[in-house]
CSV table of C-alpha atoms in Angstrom, one decimal:
chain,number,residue,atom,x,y,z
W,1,UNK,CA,90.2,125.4,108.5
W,2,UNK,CA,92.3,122.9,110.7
W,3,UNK,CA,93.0,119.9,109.2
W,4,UNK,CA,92.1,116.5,111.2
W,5,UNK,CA,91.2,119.0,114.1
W,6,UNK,CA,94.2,120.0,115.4
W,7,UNK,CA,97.9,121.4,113.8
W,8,UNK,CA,98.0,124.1,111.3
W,9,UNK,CA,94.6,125.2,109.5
W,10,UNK,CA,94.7,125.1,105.7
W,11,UNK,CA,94.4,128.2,103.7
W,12,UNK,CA,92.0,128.2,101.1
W,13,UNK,CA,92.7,129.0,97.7
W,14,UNK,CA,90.7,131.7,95.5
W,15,UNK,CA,89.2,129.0,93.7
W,16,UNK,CA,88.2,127.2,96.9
W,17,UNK,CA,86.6,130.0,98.3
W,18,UNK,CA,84.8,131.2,95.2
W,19,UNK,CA,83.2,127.3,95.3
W,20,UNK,CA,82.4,127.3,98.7
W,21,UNK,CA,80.4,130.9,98.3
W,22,UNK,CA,78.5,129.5,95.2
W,23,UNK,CA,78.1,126.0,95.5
W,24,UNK,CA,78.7,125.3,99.1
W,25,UNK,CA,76.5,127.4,101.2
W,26,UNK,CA,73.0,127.1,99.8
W,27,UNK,CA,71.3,130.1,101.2
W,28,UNK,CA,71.9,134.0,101.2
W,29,UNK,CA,72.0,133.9,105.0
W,30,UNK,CA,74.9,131.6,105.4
W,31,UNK,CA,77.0,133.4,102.3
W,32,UNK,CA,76.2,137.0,104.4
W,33,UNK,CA,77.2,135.1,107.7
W,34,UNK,CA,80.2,133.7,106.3
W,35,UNK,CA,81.4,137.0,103.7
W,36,UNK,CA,81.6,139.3,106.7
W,37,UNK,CA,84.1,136.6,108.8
W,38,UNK,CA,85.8,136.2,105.3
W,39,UNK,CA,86.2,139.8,104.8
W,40,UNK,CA,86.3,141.5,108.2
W,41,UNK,CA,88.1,138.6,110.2
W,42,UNK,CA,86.0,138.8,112.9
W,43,UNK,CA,84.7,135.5,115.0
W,44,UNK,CA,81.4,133.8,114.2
W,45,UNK,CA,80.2,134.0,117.3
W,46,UNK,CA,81.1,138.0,116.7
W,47,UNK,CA,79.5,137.9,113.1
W,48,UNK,CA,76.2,136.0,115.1
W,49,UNK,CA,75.5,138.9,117.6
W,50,UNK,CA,75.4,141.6,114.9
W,51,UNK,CA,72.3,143.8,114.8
W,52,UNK,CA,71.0,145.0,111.4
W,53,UNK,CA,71.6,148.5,113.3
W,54,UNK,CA,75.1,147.6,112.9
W,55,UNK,CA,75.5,148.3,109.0
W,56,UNK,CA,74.9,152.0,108.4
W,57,UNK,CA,76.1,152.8,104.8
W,58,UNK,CA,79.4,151.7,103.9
W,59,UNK,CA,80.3,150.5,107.3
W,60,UNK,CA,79.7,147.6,109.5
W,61,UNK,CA,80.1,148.1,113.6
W,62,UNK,CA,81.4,145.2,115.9
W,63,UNK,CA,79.7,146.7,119.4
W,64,UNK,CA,82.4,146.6,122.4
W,65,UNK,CA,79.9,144.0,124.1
W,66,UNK,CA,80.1,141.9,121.1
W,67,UNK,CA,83.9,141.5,120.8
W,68,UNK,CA,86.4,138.9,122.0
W,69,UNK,CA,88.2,140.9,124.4
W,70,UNK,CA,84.8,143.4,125.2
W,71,UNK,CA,87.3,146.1,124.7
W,72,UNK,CA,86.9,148.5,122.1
W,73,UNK,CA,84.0,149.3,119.3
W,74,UNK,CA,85.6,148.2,115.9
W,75,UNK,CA,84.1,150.1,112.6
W,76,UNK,CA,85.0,148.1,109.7
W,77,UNK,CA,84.5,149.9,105.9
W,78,UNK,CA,82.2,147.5,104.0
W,79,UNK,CA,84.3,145.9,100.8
W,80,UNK,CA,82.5,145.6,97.3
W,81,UNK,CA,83.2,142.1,97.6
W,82,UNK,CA,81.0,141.9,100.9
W,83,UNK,CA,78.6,144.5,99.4
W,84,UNK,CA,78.0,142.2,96.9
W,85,UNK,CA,77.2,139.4,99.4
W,86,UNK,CA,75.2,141.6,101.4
W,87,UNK,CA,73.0,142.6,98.8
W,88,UNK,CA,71.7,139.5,98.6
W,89,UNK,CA,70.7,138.9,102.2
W,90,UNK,CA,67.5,140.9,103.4
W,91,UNK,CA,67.4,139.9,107.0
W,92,UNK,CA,64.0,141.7,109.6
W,93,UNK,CA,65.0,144.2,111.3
W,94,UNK,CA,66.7,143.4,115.1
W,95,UNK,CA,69.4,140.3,114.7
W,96,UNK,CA,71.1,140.0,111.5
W,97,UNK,CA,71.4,136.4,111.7
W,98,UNK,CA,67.9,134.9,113.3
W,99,UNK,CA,67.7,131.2,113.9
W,100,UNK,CA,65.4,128.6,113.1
W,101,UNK,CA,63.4,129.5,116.4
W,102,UNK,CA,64.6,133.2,116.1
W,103,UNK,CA,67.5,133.3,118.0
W,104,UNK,CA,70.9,133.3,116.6
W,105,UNK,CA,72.6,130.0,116.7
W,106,UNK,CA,75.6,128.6,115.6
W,107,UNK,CA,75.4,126.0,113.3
W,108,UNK,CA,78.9,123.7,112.9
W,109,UNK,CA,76.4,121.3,110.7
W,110,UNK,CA,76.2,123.9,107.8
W,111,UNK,CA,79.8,124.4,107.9
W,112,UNK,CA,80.5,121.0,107.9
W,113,UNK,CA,78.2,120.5,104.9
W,114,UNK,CA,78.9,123.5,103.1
W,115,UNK,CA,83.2,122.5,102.8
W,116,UNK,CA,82.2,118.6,102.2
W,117,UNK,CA,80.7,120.4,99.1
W,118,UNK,CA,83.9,121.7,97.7
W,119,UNK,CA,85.5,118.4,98.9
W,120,UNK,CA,87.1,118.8,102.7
């Protein structure tokens, strides 16, 4: 998270991410959207294209077409923490994160809201 939009971003703490999952994001979607950039590191506009194809067991698939770069296919083993998260989300099948008019969409608003929560 930068701070005043530019410099360093600030790291949260444990205790700032455990409020941020519980009280700052207020539905499953956004703590699944949010849980797999927290625990893979992957972008949210990588997180966004994800197909519910893409989780097969214990292991979640960033397509080549969906990365940064476009370079490679990157399998990522699915941590209990996320599993957790995950467990709670129960998305159609086809795009893992749908939009309001079922398409995916980014949405800086609910970030914005979510950490003015938790107090940022």
């Amino acid at each position: 998270m930068k701070v005043n939009g530019n410099g360093r971003a600030k790291i949260l703490t444990s205790d700032e991410l455990r409020r941020l999952f519980s009280d700052g994001f207020t539905n499953e979607r956004d703590r699944a959207l949010f849980g797999i950039c927290l625990y893979t590191g992957c972008r949210v506009s990588e997180a966004l294209k994800l197909q519910t194809t893409d989780i097969k067991g214990e292991t979640l698939t960033f397509r080549k077409s969906t990365t940064k770069g476009k370079l490679k296919t990157r399998a990522v083993e699915i941590e209990p923490g996320l599993a957790a998260i995950l467990a709670g989300y129960h998305p159609k099948p086809g795009a893992m994160f749908p939009g309001v008019r079922g398409v995916t969409e980014r949405s800086p608003e609910q970030r914005r809201k979510a950490l003015s929560v938790i107090g940022f």
